[in-house]
mmCIF file of C-alpha atoms in Angstrom:
data_model
loop_
_atom_site.group_PDB
_atom_site.id
_atom_site.type_symbol
_atom_site.label_atom_id
_atom_site.label_comp_id
_atom_site.label_asym_id
_atom_site.label_seq_id
_atom_site.Cartn_x
_atom_site.Cartn_y
_atom_site.Cartn_z
ATOM 1 C CA MET C 3 19.614 17.169 19.513
ATOM 2 C CA PHE C 4 17.701 16.139 16.552
ATOM 3 C CA ALA C 5 14.688 18.156 15.659
ATOM 4 C CA LEU C 6 11.560 16.194 13.485
ATOM 5 C CA ILE C 7 10.329 18.860 11.804
ATOM 6 C CA ASP C 8 6.053 17.330 10.500
ATOM 7 C CA CYS C 9 3.742 20.102 8.740
ATOM 8 C CA ASN C 10 -0.072 18.388 10.010
ATOM 9 C CA ASN C 11 -2.994 17.116 8.040
ATOM 10 C CA PHE C 12 -0.053 19.199 5.197
ATOM 11 C CA TYR C 13 -2.416 19.294 1.751
ATOM 12 C CA ALA C 14 -5.552 19.962 3.888
ATOM 13 C CA SER C 15 -3.500 22.580 5.304
ATOM 14 C CA CYS C 16 -2.402 23.491 2.151
ATOM 15 C CA GLU C 17 -6.337 24.726 1.091
ATOM 16 C CA ARG C 18 -7.279 25.824 4.579
ATOM 17 C CA ALA C 19 -4.327 28.966 3.943
ATOM 18 C CA PHE C 20 -6.177 29.876 1.148
ATOM 19 C CA ASN C 21 -9.296 29.591 2.024
ATOM 20 C CA PRO C 22 -10.255 30.107 5.302
ATOM 21 C CA ALA C 23 -14.244 28.945 5.593
ATOM 22 C CA LEU C 24 -12.431 25.659 5.451
ATOM 23 C CA ILE C 25 -11.223 26.000 8.825
ATOM 24 C CA GLY C 26 -12.570 23.283 11.056
ATOM 25 C CA LYS C 27 -14.586 21.367 8.142
ATOM 26 C CA PRO C 28 -13.806 18.114 7.123
ATOM 27 C CA ILE C 29 -11.633 18.039 3.832
ATOM 28 C CA ALA C 30 -10.130 15.316 1.865
ATOM 29 C CA VAL C 31 -7.545 14.783 -0.880
ATOM 30 C CA LEU C 32 -7.599 12.544 -3.409
ATOM 31 C CA SER C 33 -4.785 11.261 -5.438
ATOM 32 C CA ASN C 34 -3.730 10.767 -9.391
ATOM 33 C CA ASN C 35 -6.749 10.880 -11.324
ATOM 34 C CA ASP C 36 -9.028 11.486 -8.259
ATOM 35 C CA GLY C 37 -8.841 7.768 -7.409
ATOM 36 C CA CYS C 38 -8.409 7.358 -4.075
ATOM 37 C CA VAL C 39 -7.931 9.407 -1.226
ATOM 38 C CA ILE C 40 -4.747 10.187 0.340
ATOM 39 C CA ALA C 41 -5.161 12.845 3.249
ATOM 40 C CA ARG C 42 -7.659 13.894 5.236
ATOM 41 C CA SER C 43 -8.018 16.538 7.704
ATOM 42 C CA ASP C 44 -8.441 15.381 11.451
ATOM 43 C CA GLU C 45 -12.535 16.564 11.121
ATOM 44 C CA ALA C 46 -12.270 13.780 7.931
ATOM 45 C CA LYS C 47 -10.861 11.040 9.575
ATOM 46 C CA PRO C 48 -13.734 9.204 11.258
ATOM 47 C CA PHE C 49 -15.359 8.736 7.754
ATOM 48 C CA VAL C 50 -13.055 8.384 5.632
ATOM 49 C CA PRO C 51 -10.152 5.549 5.676
ATOM 50 C CA MET C 52 -6.845 6.467 3.750
ATOM 51 C CA GLY C 53 -7.137 4.743 1.020
ATOM 52 C CA ALA C 54 -11.120 4.959 0.332
ATOM 53 C CA SER C 55 -11.846 5.192 -3.233
ATOM 54 C CA ALA C 56 -12.976 8.250 -3.947
ATOM 55 C CA HIS C 57 -16.676 6.644 -6.176
ATOM 56 C CA LYS C 58 -17.295 4.486 -3.685
ATOM 57 C CA TYR C 59 -17.387 7.461 -0.804
ATOM 58 C CA GLU C 60 -19.140 9.899 -2.778
ATOM 59 C CA ALA C 61 -22.406 9.263 -0.525
ATOM 60 C CA ILE C 62 -20.334 9.720 2.224
ATOM 61 C CA PHE C 63 -18.600 13.013 1.102
ATOM 62 C CA LYS C 64 -21.887 14.570 0.668
ATOM 63 C CA GLN C 65 -23.486 13.033 4.245
ATOM 64 C CA HIS C 66 -20.679 14.609 5.805
ATOM 65 C CA ASN C 67 -19.829 17.854 4.315
ATOM 66 C CA ILE C 68 -16.520 17.098 3.420
ATOM 67 C CA HIS C 69 -15.261 19.667 0.702
ATOM 68 C CA VAL C 70 -12.562 17.127 -1.894
ATOM 69 C CA PHE C 71 -10.858 18.074 -3.725
ATOM 70 C CA SER C 72 -8.189 17.555 -6.359
ATOM 71 C CA SER C 73 -3.928 16.546 -5.606
ATOM 72 C CA ASN C 74 -2.696 20.393 -6.106
ATOM 73 C CA TYR C 75 0.886 19.264 -6.247
ATOM 74 C CA ALA C 76 2.199 22.697 -7.866
ATOM 75 C CA LEU C 77 0.725 24.245 -4.626
ATOM 76 C CA TYR C 78 1.939 21.445 -1.794
ATOM 77 C CA GLY C 79 5.417 21.644 -3.560
ATOM 78 C CA ASP C 80 6.055 25.809 -3.340
ATOM 79 C CA ILE C 81 4.499 25.765 0.053
ATOM 80 C CA SER C 82 7.136 23.005 1.282
ATOM 81 C CA GLN C 83 10.395 24.667 -0.486
ATOM 82 C CA ARG C 84 8.949 27.901 1.471
ATOM 83 C CA VAL C 85 8.348 25.730 4.957
ATOM 84 C CA MET C 86 11.740 24.510 4.842
ATOM 85 C CA ARG C 87 13.195 27.354 3.636
ATOM 86 C CA ILE C 88 12.119 29.331 6.955
ATOM 87 C CA ILE C 89 13.291 25.874 8.924
ATOM 88 C CA GLU C 90 17.090 26.349 7.019
ATOM 89 C CA ASN C 91 17.103 30.198 9.397
ATOM 90 C CA TYR C 92 16.684 28.078 12.610
ATOM 91 C CA SER C 93 19.891 25.578 11.845
ATOM 92 C CA PRO C 94 22.705 25.039 8.646
ATOM 93 C CA HIS C 95 21.743 20.748 9.146
ATOM 94 C CA VAL C 96 18.474 20.340 7.609
ATOM 95 C CA GLU C 97 17.320 16.762 5.770
ATOM 96 C CA ILE C 98 14.074 17.006 4.215
ATOM 97 C CA TYR C 99 12.347 14.098 4.287
ATOM 98 C CA SER C 100 9.406 14.407 2.442
ATOM 99 C CA ILE C 101 7.432 17.176 1.304
ATOM 100 C CA ASP C 102 6.036 17.656 4.719
ATOM 101 C CA GLU C 103 8.681 16.768 6.852
ATOM 102 C CA ALA C 104 12.200 17.395 8.071
ATOM 103 C CA PHE C 105 14.981 16.179 10.333
ATOM 104 C CA VAL C 106 17.137 19.072 11.978
ATOM 105 C CA HIS C 107 20.196 19.048 14.062
ATOM 106 C CA PHE C 108 20.441 21.394 16.396
ATOM 107 C CA SER C 109 24.327 21.395 16.766
ATOM 108 C CA GLY C 110 25.704 23.439 18.906
ATOM 109 C CA TYR C 111 22.564 24.327 20.351
ATOM 110 C CA GLN C 112 23.342 23.676 24.329
ATOM 111 C CA ASN C 113 23.008 27.089 25.842
ATOM 112 C CA TYR C 114 19.056 27.237 23.915
ATOM 113 C CA ASP C 115 15.876 26.467 25.498
ATOM 114 C CA LEU C 116 15.374 24.655 22.292
ATOM 115 C CA ASN C 117 11.040 24.549 23.968
ATOM 116 C CA VAL C 118 11.616 28.220 23.420
ATOM 117 C CA TYR C 119 13.007 28.203 20.443
ATOM 118 C CA CYS C 120 11.336 25.541 18.292
ATOM 119 C CA GLN C 121 8.095 27.705 19.599
ATOM 120 C CA LYS C 122 9.626 30.427 17.860
ATOM 121 C CA LEU C 123 9.765 28.180 15.158
ATOM 122 C CA LYS C 124 6.087 26.208 15.119
ATOM 123 C CA LYS C 125 5.325 31.038 15.198
ATOM 124 C CA GLU C 126 6.660 31.895 11.844
ATOM 125 C CA VAL C 127 6.217 29.027 10.016
ATOM 126 C CA PHE C 128 1.644 29.595 10.747
ATOM 127 C CA LYS C 129 2.586 33.780 10.582
ATOM 128 C CA ASN C 130 3.866 33.614 7.174
ATOM 129 C CA LEU C 131 2.322 30.874 6.066
ATOM 130 C CA GLY C 132 -0.576 29.761 7.602
ATOM 131 C CA MET C 133 0.917 26.142 8.164
ATOM 132 C CA PRO C 134 0.494 24.773 11.243
ATOM 133 C CA ILE C 135 3.147 22.738 12.578
ATOM 134 C CA SER C 136 4.581 20.308 15.513
ATOM 135 C CA ILE C 137 8.000 19.865 16.559
ATOM 136 C CA GLY C 138 9.701 16.558 18.457
ATOM 137 C CA VAL C 139 12.753 16.989 19.804
ATOM 138 C CA ALA C 140 15.453 14.392 21.004
ATOM 139 C CA PRO C 141 19.083 13.035 21.242
ATOM 140 C CA THR C 142 18.398 10.832 18.269
ATOM 141 C CA LYS C 143 16.403 10.634 15.245
ATOM 142 C CA ALA C 144 13.977 7.634 16.037
ATOM 143 C CA LEU C 145 12.960 9.103 19.903
ATOM 144 C CA ALA C 146 12.060 12.603 17.893
ATOM 145 C CA LYS C 147 9.761 10.997 16.106
ATOM 146 C CA ILE C 148 8.147 9.213 18.868
ATOM 147 C CA ALA C 149 8.752 13.140 20.322
ATOM 148 C CA ASN C 150 6.878 14.440 17.444
ATOM 149 C CA LYS C 151 3.413 11.731 17.810
ATOM 150 C CA ILE C 152 3.999 13.119 21.366
ATOM 151 C CA ALA C 153 3.134 17.029 20.666
ATOM 152 C CA LYS C 154 0.826 16.588 18.502
ATOM 153 C CA LYS C 155 -1.109 13.777 20.946
ATOM 154 C CA PHE C 156 -1.134 16.644 23.776
ATOM 155 C CA LYS C 157 -1.487 19.761 21.362
ATOM 156 C CA ASN C 158 -2.749 21.460 24.312
ATOM 157 C CA HIS C 159 -0.582 20.690 26.995
ATOM 158 C CA THR C 160 2.498 20.396 25.020
ATOM 159 C CA GLN C 161 1.702 23.349 22.066
ATOM 160 C CA GLU C 162 2.376 20.793 19.261
ATOM 161 C CA VAL C 163 6.523 21.083 20.711
ATOM 162 C CA TYR C 164 7.407 18.362 23.106
ATOM 163 C CA VAL C 165 11.391 17.838 24.019
ATOM 164 C CA ILE C 166 12.547 14.598 25.721
ATOM 165 C CA ASP C 167 15.868 16.262 27.081
ATOM 166 C CA THR C 168 15.939 13.919 30.444
ATOM 167 C CA GLU C 169 16.135 10.307 30.671
ATOM 168 C CA GLU C 170 12.794 10.284 32.738
ATOM 169 C CA LYS C 171 11.382 11.597 29.932
ATOM 170 C CA ARG C 172 12.931 8.983 26.692
ATOM 171 C CA ILE C 173 11.700 6.146 29.508
ATOM 172 C CA LYS C 174 7.986 7.505 29.843
ATOM 173 C CA ALA C 175 7.780 7.822 26.010
ATOM 174 C CA LEU C 176 8.547 4.230 25.467
ATOM 175 C CA LYS C 177 6.455 3.380 27.851
ATOM 176 C CA TRP C 178 3.642 4.870 25.778
ATOM 177 C CA THR C 179 4.267 4.461 22.541
ATOM 178 C CA LYS C 180 3.611 0.992 21.054
ATOM 179 C CA ILE C 181 5.815 -1.170 19.362
ATOM 180 C CA ASP C 182 3.943 -0.808 15.910
ATOM 181 C CA ALA C 183 3.644 2.065 16.347
ATOM 182 C CA VAL C 184 8.127 2.988 15.931
ATOM 183 C CA TRP C 185 9.460 4.553 12.989
ATOM 184 C CA GLY C 186 11.281 1.980 11.214
ATOM 185 C CA ILE C 187 9.640 -1.290 12.774
ATOM 186 C CA GLY C 188 6.800 -3.072 10.058
ATOM 187 C CA SER C 189 3.865 -4.894 10.910
ATOM 188 C CA ARG C 190 5.670 -8.433 10.540
ATOM 189 C CA ILE C 191 8.715 -7.619 12.704
ATOM 190 C CA ALA C 192 6.309 -6.031 15.295
ATOM 191 C CA ALA C 193 4.026 -9.687 14.995
ATOM 192 C CA ARG C 194 7.909 -11.411 16.089
ATOM 193 C CA LEU C 195 8.425 -8.418 18.975
ATOM 194 C CA LYS C 196 4.859 -9.193 20.454
ATOM 195 C CA LEU C 197 5.275 -12.709 20.237
ATOM 196 C CA GLN C 198 7.769 -11.817 23.075
ATOM 197 C CA ASN C 199 5.401 -10.315 24.901
ATOM 198 C CA VAL C 200 7.162 -7.052 23.590
ATOM 199 C CA ASN C 201 3.977 -4.208 23.208
ATOM 200 C CA TYR C 202 5.991 -1.386 23.839
ATOM 201 C CA ALA C 203 8.832 0.467 22.329
ATOM 202 C CA TYR C 204 10.290 0.442 26.653
ATOM 203 C CA ALA C 205 10.029 -2.998 26.443
ATOM 204 C CA PHE C 206 12.424 -3.386 22.915
ATOM 205 C CA THR C 207 15.246 -1.564 24.505
ATOM 206 C CA GLN C 208 15.215 -3.968 27.765
ATOM 207 C CA LEU C 209 15.900 -7.078 25.503
ATOM 208 C CA PRO C 210 19.672 -8.044 25.109
ATOM 209 C CA LYS C 211 21.386 -6.140 22.557
ATOM 210 C CA THR C 212 23.152 -9.359 20.917
ATOM 211 C CA TYR C 213 19.014 -10.870 20.729
ATOM 212 C CA VAL C 214 18.966 -7.939 18.768
ATOM 213 C CA GLN C 215 21.112 -7.972 16.113
ATOM 214 C CA LYS C 216 20.709 -11.408 15.958
ATOM 215 C CA GLU C 217 17.332 -11.175 15.345
ATOM 216 C CA PHE C 218 17.123 -7.751 13.241
ATOM 217 C CA SER C 219 20.637 -7.329 11.689
ATOM 218 C CA ILE C 220 21.964 -4.993 11.737
ATOM 219 C CA VAL C 221 19.272 -1.674 10.438
ATOM 220 C CA GLY C 222 17.232 -3.088 14.021
ATOM 221 C CA LEU C 223 20.522 -3.165 15.775
ATOM 222 C CA ARG C 224 20.820 1.110 15.137
ATOM 223 C CA LEU C 225 17.092 1.403 15.970
ATOM 224 C CA TYR C 226 18.322 -0.390 19.428
ATOM 225 C CA LYS C 227 20.644 2.474 19.566
ATOM 226 C CA ASP C 228 18.558 5.256 19.236
ATOM 227 C CA LEU C 229 15.872 4.613 20.934
ATOM 228 C CA CYS C 230 18.026 4.211 23.968
ATOM 229 C CA GLY C 231 19.715 7.347 23.457
ATOM 230 C CA GLU C 232 22.610 6.607 21.526
ATOM 231 C CA PRO C 233 21.867 8.440 18.641
ATOM 232 C CA THR C 234 23.680 6.255 15.194
ATOM 233 C CA LEU C 235 21.122 7.744 12.678
ATOM 234 C CA GLN C 236 22.333 10.430 11.802
ATOM 235 C CA LEU C 237 21.438 13.708 8.435
ATOM 236 C CA ASP C 238 20.934 11.283 5.328
ATOM 237 C CA VAL C 239 22.895 13.655 2.818
ATOM 238 C CA ILE C 240 21.033 13.766 -0.895
ATOM 239 C CA LYS C 241 21.941 11.302 -3.530
ATOM 240 C CA ASN C 242 21.155 11.772 -7.266
ATOM 241 C CA LYS C 243 18.941 8.975 -8.325
ATOM 242 C CA LYS C 244 20.366 5.979 -10.201
ATOM 243 C CA ALA C 245 17.539 5.584 -12.377
ATOM 244 C CA ILE C 246 15.223 7.950 -13.480
ATOM 245 C CA ALA C 247 11.518 7.255 -14.487
ATOM 246 C CA THR C 248 7.869 8.801 -16.475
ATOM 247 C CA THR C 249 5.827 6.093 -16.879
ATOM 248 C CA ARG C 250 2.019 6.995 -16.773
ATOM 249 C CA SER C 251 -1.105 5.270 -18.419
ATOM 250 C CA LEU C 252 -2.803 5.962 -21.426
ATOM 251 C CA LYS C 253 -6.646 8.254 -20.568
ATOM 252 C CA PHE C 254 -7.724 5.811 -23.509
ATOM 253 C CA ILE C 255 -5.788 2.922 -25.033
ATOM 254 C CA SER C 256 -4.456 2.947 -28.445
ATOM 255 C CA ASN C 257 -3.172 1.450 -31.930
ATOM 256 C CA ASP C 258 -1.656 4.904 -33.190
ATOM 257 C CA TRP C 259 1.779 4.757 -34.069
ATOM 258 C CA GLU C 260 1.766 8.360 -33.778
ATOM 259 C CA LEU C 261 0.133 9.128 -30.543
ATOM 260 C CA VAL C 262 2.592 6.738 -28.336
ATOM 261 C CA LYS C 263 5.960 7.888 -30.131
ATOM 262 C CA GLU C 264 3.902 11.076 -28.939
ATOM 263 C CA ARG C 265 4.187 10.286 -25.532
ATOM 264 C CA VAL C 266 6.832 8.471 -25.181
ATOM 265 C CA SER C 267 9.078 11.583 -26.402
ATOM 266 C CA THR C 268 7.751 13.481 -23.751
ATOM 267 C CA PHE C 269 8.055 10.933 -21.271
ATOM 268 C CA ALA C 270 11.301 11.429 -22.537
ATOM 269 C CA ILE C 271 12.356 14.225 -22.587
ATOM 270 C CA THR C 272 10.466 14.492 -18.986
ATOM 271 C CA CYS C 273 13.427 12.372 -17.737
ATOM 272 C CA ALA C 274 15.742 14.470 -19.930
ATOM 273 C CA GLU C 275 14.432 17.765 -17.395
ATOM 274 C CA LYS C 276 15.062 15.248 -14.339
ATOM 275 C CA LEU C 277 18.568 14.432 -15.407
ATOM 276 C CA ARG C 278 19.418 17.847 -16.005
ATOM 277 C CA ALA C 279 18.044 19.623 -12.294
ATOM 278 C CA GLN C 280 20.227 17.477 -10.922
ATOM 279 C CA ASN C 281 23.044 17.949 -13.154
ATOM 280 C CA SER C 282 23.333 14.461 -14.133
ATOM 281 C CA VAL C 283 24.057 12.531 -17.582
ATOM 282 C CA ALA C 284 22.934 9.534 -19.126
ATOM 283 C CA ASN C 285 23.411 7.014 -21.666
ATOM 284 C CA VAL C 286 20.590 4.122 -20.936
ATOM 285 C CA VAL C 287 17.500 5.036 -22.428
ATOM 286 C CA TYR C 288 15.016 1.536 -21.504
ATOM 287 C CA VAL C 289 11.443 1.819 -23.155
ATOM 288 C CA PHE C 290 8.350 -0.577 -22.245
ATOM 289 C CA ILE C 291 4.565 -1.025 -23.744
ATOM 290 C CA LYS C 292 1.822 -3.117 -21.847
ATOM 291 C CA THR C 293 -1.373 -3.014 -23.834
ATOM 292 C CA ASN C 294 -4.495 -3.474 -20.392
ATOM 293 C CA LYS C 295 -4.577 -6.719 -18.741
ATOM 294 C CA ASN C 296 -8.140 -6.157 -17.363
ATOM 295 C CA ARG C 297 -9.494 -5.927 -20.863
ATOM 296 C CA PRO C 298 -8.697 -9.790 -21.373
ATOM 297 C CA TYR C 299 -11.137 -10.364 -24.172
ATOM 298 C CA LEU C 300 -8.197 -7.897 -26.452
ATOM 299 C CA LYS C 301 -5.061 -9.626 -27.089
ATOM 300 C CA GLN C 302 -2.128 -8.929 -24.643
ATOM 301 C CA TYR C 303 1.634 -7.813 -25.479
ATOM 302 C CA ALA C 304 3.872 -6.375 -23.386
ATOM 303 C CA ASN C 305 7.501 -5.563 -23.812
ATOM 304 C CA SER C 306 11.050 -3.493 -23.021
ATOM 305 C CA ILE C 307 14.565 -2.465 -24.876
ATOM 306 C CA ALA C 308 17.542 -0.869 -23.998
ATOM 307 C CA ILE C 309 19.046 1.073 -26.016
ATOM 308 C CA ASN C 310 22.735 2.692 -25.677
ATOM 309 C CA ILE C 311 23.199 6.214 -26.408
ATOM 310 C CA PRO C 312 27.169 6.651 -27.154
ATOM 311 C CA TYR C 313 27.322 8.680 -24.623
ATOM 312 C CA ALA C 314 26.176 10.076 -22.255
ATOM 313 C CA THR C 315 23.981 13.134 -22.424
ATOM 314 C CA ASP C 316 21.244 15.029 -21.280
ATOM 315 C CA SER C 317 19.811 16.655 -24.205
ATOM 316 C CA SER C 318 15.775 16.550 -24.633
ATOM 317 C CA LEU C 319 16.532 15.847 -28.616
ATOM 318 C CA VAL C 320 19.045 12.574 -28.076
ATOM 319 C CA ILE C 321 17.251 11.276 -24.984
ATOM 320 C CA SER C 322 13.992 11.694 -27.460
ATOM 321 C CA GLU C 323 15.782 10.300 -30.453
ATOM 322 C CA TYR C 324 17.393 7.300 -28.559
ATOM 323 C CA ALA C 325 13.507 6.119 -26.442
ATOM 324 C CA ILE C 326 11.360 6.999 -30.407
ATOM 325 C CA LYS C 327 13.806 4.262 -31.618
ATOM 326 C CA ALA C 328 13.456 2.009 -29.136
ATOM 327 C CA LEU C 329 9.900 2.246 -29.532
ATOM 328 C CA GLN C 330 10.090 1.125 -33.104
ATOM 329 C CA HIS C 331 12.297 -2.176 -32.237
ATOM 330 C CA ILE C 332 8.913 -2.954 -29.989
ATOM 331 C CA PHE C 333 5.963 -1.064 -31.380
ATOM 332 C CA LYS C 334 3.345 -3.813 -33.164
ATOM 333 C CA PRO C 335 0.261 -2.123 -34.631
ATOM 334 C CA ASN C 336 -2.422 -5.046 -33.513
ATOM 335 C CA TYR C 337 -2.791 -4.368 -30.085
ATOM 336 C CA TYR C 338 -4.268 -1.692 -28.083
ATOM 337 C CA TYR C 339 -1.525 0.173 -25.705
ATOM 338 C CA LYS C 340 -2.230 1.341 -22.026
ATOM 339 C CA LYS C 341 0.635 1.764 -20.079
ATOM 340 C CA LEU C 342 3.968 2.956 -21.254
ATOM 341 C CA GLY C 343 7.663 4.362 -19.455
ATOM 342 C CA VAL C 344 10.592 5.253 -20.153
ATOM 343 C CA ILE C 345 13.355 5.284 -17.620
ATOM 344 C CA VAL C 346 17.226 6.900 -17.682
ATOM 345 C CA MET C 347 19.616 4.725 -16.450
ATOM 346 C CA GLY C 348 23.738 4.703 -16.291
ATOM 347 C CA ILE C 349 23.311 7.963 -14.551
ATOM 348 C CA THR C 350 26.854 9.813 -14.221
ATOM 349 C CA SER C 351 27.363 13.337 -12.812
ATOM 350 C CA ASN C 352 27.663 16.177 -15.448
ATOM 351 C CA THR C 353 30.632 16.988 -14.609
ATOM 352 C CA HIS C 354 32.630 13.889 -14.858
ATOM 353 C CA ARG C 355 31.402 12.818 -18.659
ATOM 354 C CA GLN C 356 32.728 10.001 -20.621
ATOM 355 C CA LEU C 357 33.523 11.014 -23.663
ATOM 356 C CA ASN C 358 33.649 9.376 -27.056
ATOM 357 C CA LEU C 359 37.187 8.855 -29.166
ATOM 358 C CA PHE C 360 33.839 8.563 -32.326
ATOM 359 C CA CYS C 361 31.357 10.767 -31.618
ATOM 360 C CA GLY C 362 30.863 12.905 -28.801
ATOM 361 C CA GLY C 363 27.881 15.366 -27.952
ATOM 362 C CA ASP C 364 26.350 18.926 -29.680
ATOM 363 C CA ALA C 365 28.398 21.443 -27.080
ATOM 364 C CA LYS C 366 25.670 24.598 -28.506
ATOM 365 C CA HIS C 367 22.526 21.575 -26.827
ATOM 366 C CA ILE C 368 23.946 22.346 -23.442
ATOM 367 C CA THR C 369 23.605 26.341 -24.526
ATOM 368 C CA LEU C 370 20.039 25.165 -25.481
ATOM 369 C CA MET C 371 18.938 22.761 -22.804
ATOM 370 C CA LYS C 372 19.447 25.742 -20.668
ATOM 371 C CA ALA C 373 17.038 27.827 -22.652
ATOM 372 C CA MET C 374 14.407 25.590 -22.807
ATOM 373 C CA ASP C 375 14.385 25.128 -19.076
ATOM 374 C CA ALA C 376 14.641 28.736 -18.309
ATOM 375 C CA MET C 377 11.981 29.877 -20.777
ATOM 376 C CA ASN C 378 9.398 26.174 -19.654
ATOM 377 C CA LYS C 379 10.048 27.555 -15.813
ATOM 378 C CA LYS C 380 8.908 31.160 -16.666
ATOM 379 C CA TYR C 381 5.960 30.552 -18.921
ATOM 380 C CA ASP C 382 4.838 27.351 -17.721
ATOM 381 C CA ASP C 383 6.483 24.610 -20.591
ATOM 382 C CA ALA C 384 6.066 26.727 -23.716
ATOM 383 C CA ILE C 385 8.751 25.497 -25.424
ATOM 384 C CA ARG C 386 8.109 22.021 -26.864
ATOM 385 C CA LEU C 387 9.927 19.900 -29.548
ATOM 386 C CA GLY C 388 8.878 18.709 -32.378
ATOM 387 C CA SER C 389 7.645 15.007 -31.752
ATOM 388 C CA GLN C 390 5.957 16.305 -29.447
ATOM 389 C CA ASP C 391 1.632 17.750 -29.322
ATOM 390 C CA LEU C 392 2.169 21.333 -29.651
ATOM 391 C CA GLY C 393 -1.438 22.030 -29.631
ATOM 392 C CA LYS C 394 -2.629 19.657 -26.327
ATOM 393 C CA LYS C 395 -0.725 19.669 -23.131
ATOM 394 C CA TRP C 396 -1.346 16.436 -21.416
ATOM 395 C CA LYS C 397 -2.976 16.519 -17.785
ATOM 396 C CA MET C 398 -4.174 14.352 -15.190
ATOM 397 C CA LYS C 399 -8.425 14.198 -14.728
ATOM 398 C CA GLN C 400 -8.233 16.299 -11.762
ATOM 399 C CA GLU C 401 -11.904 17.515 -11.671
ATOM 400 C CA ARG C 402 -11.748 19.520 -7.743
ATOM 401 C CA LEU C 403 -8.885 20.877 -8.161
ATOM 402 C CA SER C 404 -8.650 24.366 -6.402
ATOM 403 C CA PRO C 405 -6.282 27.424 -8.313
ATOM 404 C CA CYS C 406 -2.458 27.131 -7.816
ATOM 405 C CA TYR C 407 -2.148 30.257 -5.696
ATOM 406 C CA THR C 408 1.591 30.367 -5.422
ATOM 407 C CA THR C 409 2.994 29.345 -8.415
ATOM 408 C CA ASN C 410 0.556 30.719 -11.669
ATOM 409 C CA TRP C 411 -0.312 34.379 -11.405
ATOM 410 C CA ASN C 412 -4.014 34.127 -12.786
ATOM 411 C CA ASP C 413 -4.305 32.512 -9.410
ATOM 412 C CA ILE C 414 -3.598 35.128 -7.363
ATOM 413 C CA LEU C 415 -5.835 36.092 -4.452
ATOM 414 C CA ILE C 416 -7.452 39.195 -5.578
ATOM 415 C CA VAL C 417 -7.880 41.126 -2.466
ATOM 416 C CA LYS C 418 -11.586 42.934 -2.346
#
């Protein structure tokens, strides 16, 4: 049996966990730089659509007393890790699907009452973290997704845990689920199916298997089998990324070489840190720069370049050095730049480095990077390279940011 565990209104629930006065109140959480709404509590959904521009909805926020927060990714990420650690105590087979969702494979749990078992898990997560979750259990991942929706929709009856463990429940669930609400069926495929009078998931499972394979390829056939109760979608094994990117827009357009160089160096160092986090190395650095296309009265320019590093590395010093060399080839001083980015490619495991006969990385860098990572994790990015701005930390616009609570000593709650 598979389970889909989903944290309810995750971002809003994280804010409520440390501020109980927000319970029952409408909450909206904004995207990077406080641009648009990316999360809403149930109370806010009738008034604010997903993706709503924050500045256009200021009057709505005030009219309905909606509590608005900047995205607090440090807090959300830490709470997510804590939820996942509790889940892993209930099964060793866990696939983290997103920051607020995880699939669990209950292999060898035939003698367990999974409804009781999952209710226990739900209560432990709420007791320890104040995080409400819903759980759907079924023989396949696609059915578990549907079971989770049923658990949420009929929470008074299900107590937010629903198990599809009989053929009768499977058919009933499929007849309840609209075709465009099925996991893996996008709007285009749903439109094609509706032309065939397939409006609900059950009707999709009644189509001939050969027709599904012909019209929707092997991916559609796997989903079809999953909905029929035949597991074809297994837990995914976490794979390292084939390319790592760090891109940002400047707060203000600029033609200052020193500022642009500092940003590119910082982005390269961030890419190197991500490489080390997944135990990888890279030997290609790609850098791009762009002017602001929304200012047509200014001269427009965009360019990019990829440079090979002679040997695979995860050293911040080396990757930053080559990123700056790349920037020197494409930077033109008479243009005002808005967006910059660094991408590292040619990624391999750090245990299988391709050596260069004539040059290689400084072995001291490995120890140095480990020490820097440990210090920066403990002291909030206290150590930086000389190519970075030592006196200023570049941050997103977060005018409504709540305290970090669990990741910053200065933000820990004080109980009086």
